[in-house]
Tab-separated table of C-alpha atoms in Angstrom:
chain	number	residue	atom	x	y	z
Y	1	MET	CA	-13.347	-4.839	-3.737
Y	2	SER	CA	-14.601	-4.693	-7.545
Y	3	ILE	CA	-14.212	-6.848	-10.030
Y	4	ASP	CA	-12.104	-4.754	-12.150
Y	5	ALA	CA	-9.419	-5.227	-9.614
Y	6	VAL	CA	-9.473	-8.756	-9.913
Y	7	ALA	CA	-10.186	-8.617	-13.577
Y	8	GLN	CA	-6.546	-6.791	-13.894
Y	9	LEU	CA	-4.289	-9.099	-12.473
Y	10	ASP	CA	-3.807	-12.537	-13.382
Y	11	ARG	CA	-2.208	-15.413	-10.786
Y	12	GLU	CA	-0.291	-16.744	-13.886
Y	13	GLU	CA	0.393	-13.860	-15.364
Y	14	LEU	CA	1.574	-12.136	-12.373
Y	15	ARG	CA	3.595	-15.843	-12.001
Y	16	ALA	CA	5.930	-15.152	-16.051
Y	17	LEU	CA	6.556	-11.505	-14.548
Y	18	LEU	CA	7.803	-12.765	-11.185
Y	19	ALA	CA	9.831	-15.601	-12.597
Y	20	GLU	CA	11.114	-12.888	-15.265
Y	21	THR	CA	12.091	-11.075	-12.755
Y	22	ILE	CA	14.349	-12.839	-10.775
Y	23	ASP	CA	15.495	-14.650	-13.525
Y	24	ALA	CA	13.886	-17.856	-12.403
Y	25	ASP	CA	11.738	-20.674	-14.648
Y	26	VAL	CA	8.247	-20.140	-14.475
Y	27	SER	CA	8.294	-24.043	-12.683
Y	28	GLU	CA	10.218	-22.548	-9.899
Y	29	VAL	CA	7.877	-19.588	-8.726
Y	30	GLY	CA	5.441	-21.745	-6.896
Y	31	ASP	CA	2.509	-20.060	-4.765
Y	32	GLY	CA	4.030	-20.419	-2.048
Y	33	THR	CA	7.829	-20.074	-2.816
Y	34	ASP	CA	10.006	-18.065	-0.524
Y	35	PHE	CA	12.287	-15.793	-3.457
Y	36	VAL	CA	14.600	-15.018	-0.784
Y	37	GLU	CA	15.054	-18.166	0.746
Y	38	GLU	CA	14.768	-21.183	-1.521
Y	39	LEU	CA	15.565	-18.773	-4.895
Y	40	GLY	CA	18.309	-16.757	-3.292
Y	41	VAL	CA	17.144	-13.288	-4.514
Y	42	ASP	CA	18.787	-10.769	-2.975
Y	43	SER	CA	18.082	-7.206	-1.992
Y	44	LEU	CA	18.551	-5.726	-5.176
Y	45	MET	CA	16.237	-8.225	-6.687
Y	46	ALA	CA	13.764	-8.304	-4.158
Y	47	LEU	CA	13.673	-4.085	-4.245
Y	48	GLU	CA	13.388	-4.588	-8.373
Y	49	VAL	CA	10.507	-7.272	-8.298
Y	50	VAL	CA	8.740	-4.310	-6.001
Y	51	VAL	CA	9.373	-2.357	-8.721
Y	52	VAL	CA	8.098	-3.896	-11.719
Y	53	LEU	CA	4.666	-4.518	-10.027
Y	54	GLU	CA	4.710	-0.749	-9.621
Y	55	ARG	CA	4.987	-0.172	-12.846
Y	56	THR	CA	2.920	-2.977	-13.935
Y	57	TYR	CA	-0.034	-2.632	-11.723
Y	58	GLY	CA	0.450	1.346	-11.596
Y	59	VAL	CA	0.844	0.851	-7.582
Y	60	LYS	CA	2.888	2.410	-5.107
Y	61	PHE	CA	4.690	0.133	-2.121
Y	62	ALA	CA	5.096	1.640	1.102
Y	63	GLU	CA	8.803	0.820	2.305
Y	64	HIS	CA	6.925	-1.063	5.192
Y	65	GLU	CA	4.783	-3.159	2.741
Y	66	MET	CA	8.152	-3.789	0.203
Y	67	ARG	CA	9.085	-6.690	2.763
Y	68	THR	CA	6.027	-8.829	2.731
Y	69	VAL	CA	6.277	-9.087	-1.118
Y	70	ARG	CA	7.980	-12.340	-0.599
Y	71	THR	CA	5.808	-15.072	-2.770
Y	72	LEU	CA	3.998	-15.386	-5.382
Y	73	ASP	CA	0.890	-15.286	-3.235
Y	74	SER	CA	1.953	-12.817	-0.888
Y	75	ALA	CA	2.777	-10.194	-4.267
Y	76	TYR	CA	-0.375	-11.207	-5.385
Y	77	GLU	CA	-2.730	-10.649	-2.318
Y	78	GLU	CA	-1.003	-7.204	-2.039
Y	79	VAL	CA	-1.367	-5.937	-5.792
Y	80	LEU	CA	-4.820	-7.174	-5.493
Y	81	ARG	CA	-6.050	-4.931	-2.756
Y	82	LYS	CA	-4.051	-1.878	-4.518
Y	83	LEU	CA	-6.323	-2.504	-7.305
Y	84	GLY	CA	-9.188	-2.637	-4.970
Y	85	GLU	CA	-8.006	0.245	-3.126
Y	86	ARG	CA	-7.836	2.480	-6.893
Y	87	SER	CA	-11.113	1.554	-7.566
């Protein structure tokens, strides 16, 4: 994992981006808060989360990876991994 990939991904910026995308308060988006189970995100909004991540960070998610992005932690880890693959 390159230092550049880590530098490109700030956890708090990601938290704010996710909160804005799912129309939640930043304080509701805990590290392990499940967007679907705890915040009521439906499948269309979950897809929007992935699209926003792809556009913001210039990464691409495979269909099976999209289902894993359900928390801040999982989004952070997936995007970080993808950024690392690019470097």
